PDB file of C-alpha atoms and ligand atoms in Angstrom:
ATOM      1  CA  MET A   1     125.080 101.126 162.252  1.00  0.00           C
ATOM      2  CA  LYS A   2     123.844 103.877 164.500  1.00  0.00           C
ATOM      3  CA  TYR A   3     125.644 107.177 164.011  1.00  0.00           C
ATOM      4  CA  PRO A   4     126.478 109.432 166.980  1.00  0.00           C
ATOM      5  CA  GLU A   5     123.794 112.045 167.596  1.00  0.00           C
ATOM      6  CA  PRO A   6     126.013 115.118 166.890  1.00  0.00           C
ATOM      7  CA  PHE A   7     126.863 113.553 163.538  1.00  0.00           C
ATOM      8  CA  ASN A   8     123.187 113.081 162.707  1.00  0.00           C
ATOM      9  CA  LYS A   9     122.539 116.671 163.729  1.00  0.00           C
ATOM     10  CA  LEU A  10     125.239 117.929 161.338  1.00  0.00           C
ATOM     11  CA  VAL A  11     123.771 115.794 158.533  1.00  0.00           C
ATOM     12  CA  GLU A  12     120.361 117.279 159.230  1.00  0.00           C
ATOM     13  CA  ASP A  13     121.726 120.857 159.192  1.00  0.00           C
ATOM     14  CA  LEU A  14     123.540 120.267 155.908  1.00  0.00           C
ATOM     15  CA  ARG A  15     120.367 118.871 154.374  1.00  0.00           C
ATOM     16  CA  ALA A  16     118.762 122.270 154.762  1.00  0.00           C
ATOM     17  CA  LEU A  17     120.968 123.468 151.887  1.00  0.00           C
ATOM     18  CA  PRO A  18     119.604 123.321 148.340  1.00  0.00           C
ATOM     19  CA  GLY A  19     120.679 120.352 146.252  1.00  0.00           C
ATOM     20  CA  ILE A  20     121.981 118.434 149.292  1.00  0.00           C
ATOM     21  CA  GLY A  21     120.217 115.138 149.849  1.00  0.00           C
ATOM     22  CA  GLU A  22     120.780 112.586 152.612  1.00  0.00           C
ATOM     23  CA  LYS A  23     123.683 110.872 150.861  1.00  0.00           C
ATOM     24  CA  THR A  24     125.591 114.067 150.042  1.00  0.00           C
ATOM     25  CA  ALA A  25     124.943 115.437 153.526  1.00  0.00           C
ATOM     26  CA  ARG A  26     126.438 112.288 155.064  1.00  0.00           C
ATOM     27  CA  ARG A  27     129.451 112.481 152.770  1.00  0.00           C
ATOM     28  CA  LEU A  28     130.030 116.143 153.668  1.00  0.00           C
ATOM     29  CA  ALA A  29     129.563 115.488 157.375  1.00  0.00           C
ATOM     30  CA  LEU A  30     132.010 112.601 157.194  1.00  0.00           C
ATOM     31  CA  PHE A  31     134.511 114.815 155.394  1.00  0.00           C
ATOM     32  CA  ILE A  32     134.152 117.516 158.045  1.00  0.00           C
ATOM     33  CA  VAL A  33     134.627 115.057 160.893  1.00  0.00           C
ATOM     34  CA  THR A  34     137.471 113.023 159.437  1.00  0.00           C
ATOM     35  CA  GLU A  35     139.346 115.287 157.014  1.00  0.00           C
ATOM     36  CA  MET A  36     139.069 118.856 158.247  1.00  0.00           C
ATOM     37  CA  ASP A  37     141.316 120.100 161.029  1.00  0.00           C
ATOM     38  CA  LYS A  38     139.997 122.141 163.922  1.00  0.00           C
ATOM     39  CA  GLU A  39     141.137 125.467 162.467  1.00  0.00           C
ATOM     40  CA  LYS A  40     139.333 124.926 159.174  1.00  0.00           C
ATOM     41  CA  ILE A  41     136.157 123.916 160.965  1.00  0.00           C
ATOM     42  CA  LEU A  42     136.372 127.026 163.164  1.00  0.00           C
ATOM     43  CA  ASN A  43     136.864 129.231 160.081  1.00  0.00           C
ATOM     44  CA  LEU A  44     133.833 127.694 158.411  1.00  0.00           C
ATOM     45  CA  SER A  45     131.647 127.986 161.467  1.00  0.00           C
ATOM     46  CA  SER A  46     132.739 131.576 162.055  1.00  0.00           C
ATOM     47  CA  SER A  47     131.849 132.449 158.426  1.00  0.00           C
ATOM     48  CA  LEU A  48     128.441 130.859 158.866  1.00  0.00           C
ATOM     49  CA  ALA A  49     127.853 132.553 162.217  1.00  0.00           C
ATOM     50  CA  THR A  50     128.698 136.067 161.036  1.00  0.00           C
ATOM     51  CA  ILE A  51     127.602 136.160 157.386  1.00  0.00           C
ATOM     52  CA  LYS A  52     124.139 137.542 158.111  1.00  0.00           C
ATOM     53  CA  ALA A  53     125.517 140.393 160.206  1.00  0.00           C
ATOM     54  CA  LYS A  54     128.282 141.261 157.744  1.00  0.00           C
ATOM     55  CA  ILE A  55     126.240 141.292 154.549  1.00  0.00           C
ATOM     56  CA  LYS A  56     123.405 143.694 153.937  1.00  0.00           C
ATOM     57  CA  ASN A  57     121.294 144.763 151.012  1.00  0.00           C
ATOM     58  CA  CYS A  58     122.117 147.960 149.149  1.00  0.00           C
ATOM     59  CA  PRO A  59     119.404 150.496 150.066  1.00  0.00           C
ATOM     60  CA  VAL A  60     119.414 151.726 146.466  1.00  0.00           C
ATOM     61  CA  CYS A  61     119.473 148.653 144.222  1.00  0.00           C
ATOM     62  CA  GLY A  62     118.945 145.840 146.737  1.00  0.00           C
ATOM     63  CA  ALA A  63     122.108 143.908 145.781  1.00  0.00           C
ATOM     64  CA  MET A  64     124.236 142.218 148.406  1.00  0.00           C
ATOM     65  CA  MET A  65     126.986 144.414 149.862  1.00  0.00           C
ATOM     66  CA  GLU A  66     129.435 144.781 152.720  1.00  0.00           C
ATOM     67  CA  GLU A  67     130.546 148.441 153.049  1.00  0.00           C
ATOM     68  CA  SER A  68     129.591 149.810 149.656  1.00  0.00           C
ATOM     69  CA  CYS A  69     127.523 148.370 146.842  1.00  0.00           C
ATOM     70  CA  PRO A  70     129.749 146.713 144.209  1.00  0.00           C
ATOM     71  CA  ILE A  71     127.236 147.643 141.512  1.00  0.00           C
ATOM     72  CA  CYS A  72     126.062 151.147 142.421  1.00  0.00           C
ATOM     73  CA  SER A  73     129.612 152.280 143.226  1.00  0.00           C
ATOM     74  CA  ASP A  74     131.093 150.988 139.967  1.00  0.00           C
ATOM     75  CA  PRO A  75     131.516 153.974 137.601  1.00  0.00           C
ATOM     76  CA  THR A  76     132.310 151.710 134.633  1.00  0.00           C
ATOM     77  CA  ARG A  77     128.749 150.364 134.553  1.00  0.00           C
ATOM     78  CA  HIS A  78     126.242 151.974 132.193  1.00  0.00           C
ATOM     79  CA  GLN A  79     124.469 154.473 134.390  1.00  0.00           C
ATOM     80  CA  GLU A  80     121.497 154.923 132.079  1.00  0.00           C
ATOM     81  CA  SER A  81     119.850 151.525 132.234  1.00  0.00           C
ATOM     82  CA  ILE A  82     118.275 149.668 135.114  1.00  0.00           C
ATOM     83  CA  MET A  83     117.420 145.995 134.968  1.00  0.00           C
ATOM     84  CA  VAL A  84     114.550 145.023 137.251  1.00  0.00           C
ATOM     85  CA  VAL A  85     114.972 141.545 138.744  1.00  0.00           C
ATOM     86  CA  GLU A  86     112.940 139.636 141.288  1.00  0.00           C
ATOM     87  CA  SER A  87     115.698 138.591 143.688  1.00  0.00           C
ATOM     88  CA  VAL A  88     119.389 138.832 144.529  1.00  0.00           C
ATOM     89  CA  LYS A  89     119.669 135.302 143.146  1.00  0.00           C
ATOM     90  CA  ASP A  90     118.380 136.456 139.747  1.00  0.00           C
ATOM     91  CA  LEU A  91     120.799 139.378 139.857  1.00  0.00           C
ATOM     92  CA  PHE A  92     123.669 136.903 140.307  1.00  0.00           C
ATOM     93  CA  VAL A  93     122.442 134.731 137.440  1.00  0.00           C
ATOM     94  CA  MET A  94     122.295 137.721 135.120  1.00  0.00           C
ATOM     95  CA  GLU A  95     125.605 139.075 136.376  1.00  0.00           C
ATOM     96  CA  ASN A  96     127.309 135.707 135.856  1.00  0.00           C
ATOM     97  CA  SER A  97     126.095 135.612 132.282  1.00  0.00           C
ATOM     98  CA  GLY A  98     128.401 138.581 131.687  1.00  0.00           C
ATOM     99  CA  SER A  99     125.984 140.021 129.151  1.00  0.00           C
ATOM    100  CA  TYR A 100     124.723 143.014 131.091  1.00  0.00           C
ATOM    101  CA  HIS A 101     126.750 145.948 132.399  1.00  0.00           C
ATOM    102  CA  GLY A 102     124.153 148.409 133.613  1.00  0.00           C
ATOM    103  CA  LEU A 103     122.499 148.984 136.974  1.00  0.00           C
ATOM    104  CA  TYR A 104     120.011 146.691 138.717  1.00  0.00           C
ATOM    105  CA  HIS A 105     116.931 147.000 140.835  1.00  0.00           C
ATOM    106  CA  VAL A 106     115.943 144.069 143.034  1.00  0.00           C
ATOM    107  CA  LEU A 107     112.183 144.159 143.581  1.00  0.00           C
ATOM    108  CA  GLY A 108     112.075 141.582 146.348  1.00  0.00           C
ATOM    109  CA  GLY A 109     109.433 139.450 144.646  1.00  0.00           C
ATOM    110  CA  THR A 110     106.603 139.764 142.164  1.00  0.00           C
ATOM    111  CA  ILE A 111     103.043 140.860 142.702  1.00  0.00           C
ATOM    112  CA  ASP A 112     100.945 137.903 143.820  1.00  0.00           C
ATOM    113  CA  PHE A 113      97.655 138.857 145.402  1.00  0.00           C
ATOM    114  CA  SER A 114      96.843 135.233 146.260  1.00  0.00           C
ATOM    115  CA  ARG A 115      99.874 135.164 148.572  1.00  0.00           C
ATOM    116  CA  GLY A 116      99.258 138.663 149.866  1.00  0.00           C
ATOM    117  CA  VAL A 117     102.140 140.236 147.927  1.00  0.00           C
ATOM    118  CA  ASP A 118     100.755 143.562 146.779  1.00  0.00           C
ATOM    119  CA  PRO A 119     102.797 146.389 145.205  1.00  0.00           C
ATOM    120  CA  SER A 120     103.295 148.131 148.563  1.00  0.00           C
ATOM    121  CA  SER A 121     105.383 145.237 149.838  1.00  0.00           C
ATOM    122  CA  LEU A 122     107.800 145.391 146.908  1.00  0.00           C
ATOM    123  CA  ARG A 123     110.532 147.960 146.158  1.00  0.00           C
ATOM    124  CA  PHE A 124     108.631 150.051 143.595  1.00  0.00           C
ATOM    125  CA  ASN A 125     109.025 153.373 145.449  1.00  0.00           C
ATOM    126  CA  GLN A 126     112.783 152.859 145.633  1.00  0.00           C
ATOM    127  CA  LEU A 127     112.732 152.340 141.864  1.00  0.00           C
ATOM    128  CA  LEU A 128     110.732 155.486 141.154  1.00  0.00           C
ATOM    129  CA  ILE A 129     113.169 157.754 142.988  1.00  0.00           C
ATOM    130  CA  ARG A 130     116.180 156.661 140.973  1.00  0.00           C
ATOM    131  CA  LEU A 131     114.925 157.237 137.443  1.00  0.00           C
ATOM    132  CA  ASP A 132     116.205 160.783 136.840  1.00  0.00           C
ATOM    133  CA  ASN A 133     119.009 159.954 134.412  1.00  0.00           C
ATOM    134  CA  ILE A 134     117.674 156.598 133.282  1.00  0.00           C
ATOM    135  CA  LYS A 135     116.958 156.001 129.602  1.00  0.00           C
ATOM    136  CA  GLU A 136     115.915 152.343 129.694  1.00  0.00           C
ATOM    137  CA  VAL A 137     114.304 150.035 132.233  1.00  0.00           C
ATOM    138  CA  ILE A 138     114.765 146.374 131.332  1.00  0.00           C
ATOM    139  CA  ILE A 139     112.291 143.990 132.919  1.00  0.00           C
ATOM    140  CA  ALA A 140     113.937 140.646 133.639  1.00  0.00           C
ATOM    141  CA  LEU A 141     111.232 138.958 135.689  1.00  0.00           C
ATOM    142  CA  ASN A 142     110.296 135.308 135.394  1.00  0.00           C
ATOM    143  CA  ALA A 143     107.975 134.308 132.586  1.00  0.00           C
ATOM    144  CA  SER A 144     104.979 133.584 134.814  1.00  0.00           C
ATOM    145  CA  VAL A 145     101.570 135.088 135.496  1.00  0.00           C
ATOM    146  CA  ASP A 146     103.053 137.026 138.423  1.00  0.00           C
ATOM    147  CA  GLY A 147     106.049 138.135 136.375  1.00  0.00           C
ATOM    148  CA  ASP A 148     103.740 139.362 133.590  1.00  0.00           C
ATOM    149  CA  LEU A 149     101.497 141.169 136.031  1.00  0.00           C
ATOM    150  CA  THR A 150     104.470 142.851 137.684  1.00  0.00           C
ATOM    151  CA  GLY A 151     105.879 143.857 134.292  1.00  0.00           C
ATOM    152  CA  THR A 152     102.558 145.408 133.349  1.00  0.00           C
ATOM    153  CA  TYR A 153     102.483 147.229 136.659  1.00  0.00           C
ATOM    154  CA  ILE A 154     105.952 148.699 136.044  1.00  0.00           C
ATOM    155  CA  LYS A 155     104.877 149.813 132.592  1.00  0.00           C
ATOM    156  CA  ALA A 156     101.860 151.608 134.084  1.00  0.00           C
ATOM    157  CA  LEU A 157     103.997 153.181 136.827  1.00  0.00           C
ATOM    158  CA  LEU A 158     106.401 154.636 134.289  1.00  0.00           C
ATOM    159  CA  LYS A 159     103.725 155.703 131.802  1.00  0.00           C
ATOM    160  CA  GLU A 160     104.393 159.417 132.127  1.00  0.00           C
ATOM    161  CA  LYS A 161     108.161 159.135 132.071  1.00  0.00           C
ATOM    162  CA  ASP A 162     110.324 159.475 129.008  1.00  0.00           C
ATOM    163  CA  ILE A 163     111.944 156.085 129.532  1.00  0.00           C
ATOM    164  CA  LEU A 164     112.135 153.115 127.206  1.00  0.00           C
ATOM    165  CA  ILE A 165     110.823 149.933 128.807  1.00  0.00           C
ATOM    166  CA  SER A 166     111.819 146.544 127.471  1.00  0.00           C
ATOM    167  CA  ARG A 167     111.355 142.977 128.526  1.00  0.00           C
ATOM    168  CA  ILE A 168     113.895 140.203 128.038  1.00  0.00           C
ATOM    169  CA  ALA A 169     112.912 137.427 125.636  1.00  0.00           C
ATOM    170  CA  TYR A 170     112.295 133.862 126.761  1.00  0.00           C
ATOM    171  CA  GLY A 171     112.105 130.439 125.209  1.00  0.00           C
ATOM    172  CA  ILE A 172     115.207 130.537 123.075  1.00  0.00           C
ATOM    173  CA  PRO A 173     116.574 127.099 122.143  1.00  0.00           C
ATOM    174  CA  VAL A 174     119.715 126.291 124.087  1.00  0.00           C
ATOM    175  CA  GLY A 175     122.837 124.221 123.447  1.00  0.00           C
ATOM    176  CA  SER A 176     123.840 121.036 125.195  1.00  0.00           C
ATOM    177  CA  ASP A 177     126.235 122.292 127.876  1.00  0.00           C
ATOM    178  CA  LEU A 178     123.959 123.630 130.557  1.00  0.00           C
ATOM    179  CA  SER A 179     126.194 126.212 132.213  1.00  0.00           C
ATOM    180  CA  TYR A 180     127.263 127.515 128.827  1.00  0.00           C
ATOM    181  CA  ALA A 181     123.699 127.353 127.510  1.00  0.00           C
ATOM    182  CA  ASP A 182     122.402 129.297 130.482  1.00  0.00           C
ATOM    183  CA  GLN A 183     124.780 132.159 129.836  1.00  0.00           C
ATOM    184  CA  LYS A 184     124.082 131.983 126.133  1.00  0.00           C
ATOM    185  CA  THR A 185     120.333 131.898 126.729  1.00  0.00           C
ATOM    186  CA  LEU A 186     120.530 134.906 128.969  1.00  0.00           C
ATOM    187  CA  SER A 187     122.640 136.972 126.624  1.00  0.00           C
ATOM    188  CA  LEU A 188     120.293 136.056 123.749  1.00  0.00           C
ATOM    189  CA  ALA A 189     117.285 136.867 125.916  1.00  0.00           C
ATOM    190  CA  LEU A 190     118.807 140.248 126.652  1.00  0.00           C
ATOM    191  CA  GLU A 191     119.822 140.870 123.064  1.00  0.00           C
ATOM    192  CA  ASN A 192     116.331 139.990 121.829  1.00  0.00           C
ATOM    193  CA  ARG A 193     114.497 142.000 124.439  1.00  0.00           C
ATOM    194  CA  THR A 194     111.306 143.527 123.223  1.00  0.00           C
ATOM    195  CA  LYS A 195     110.304 147.113 123.666  1.00  0.00           C
ATOM    196  CA  ILE A 196     107.036 147.343 125.558  1.00  0.00           C
ATOM    197  CA  LYS A 197     106.934 151.110 125.885  1.00  0.00           C
TER     198      LYS A 197
HETATM  199 ZN1   ZN B   1     123.442 149.044 144.877  1.00  0.00          ZN
END
């Protein structure tokens, strides 16, 4: 059977989302067309149309925010430690693990000279200006060549400062339930972080 063109277009748009293959996209599109009323569809499309304009990145830590940063403006968080992560996505993963209650710094990537990502294109300067009352910088970058290189770069940047630098541990055996194991892995990785300076 040939589907109507607008339906195919919706399927194609949905497929742009991660984890959505052809079959799931068709199922979602079918649900939208047959089960959702006009108001719900308008609400969804309005959310999609305005999300980029409504959400911005915190100029200090780089987290996602609307009016004020939910992390920087939270006085209950430990104000003396900063965890350096690669992306907002990694910040969410760590935040969802519930094992860390300090501040964050989103770098916006890792150093990768082969792809033209040099230190000047990442948020290192923004990190340097917020270290006055910081006692520990925790590096939570991916365990890769780029992550290692970036970690080493941070260590060199902070050489003269009286700040402890640690790196979260990797490769800890995990349990069977993935979502639980992920949280567990992360809290263990944080707990077993190693001091590198
Ligand atoms: Zn912030």
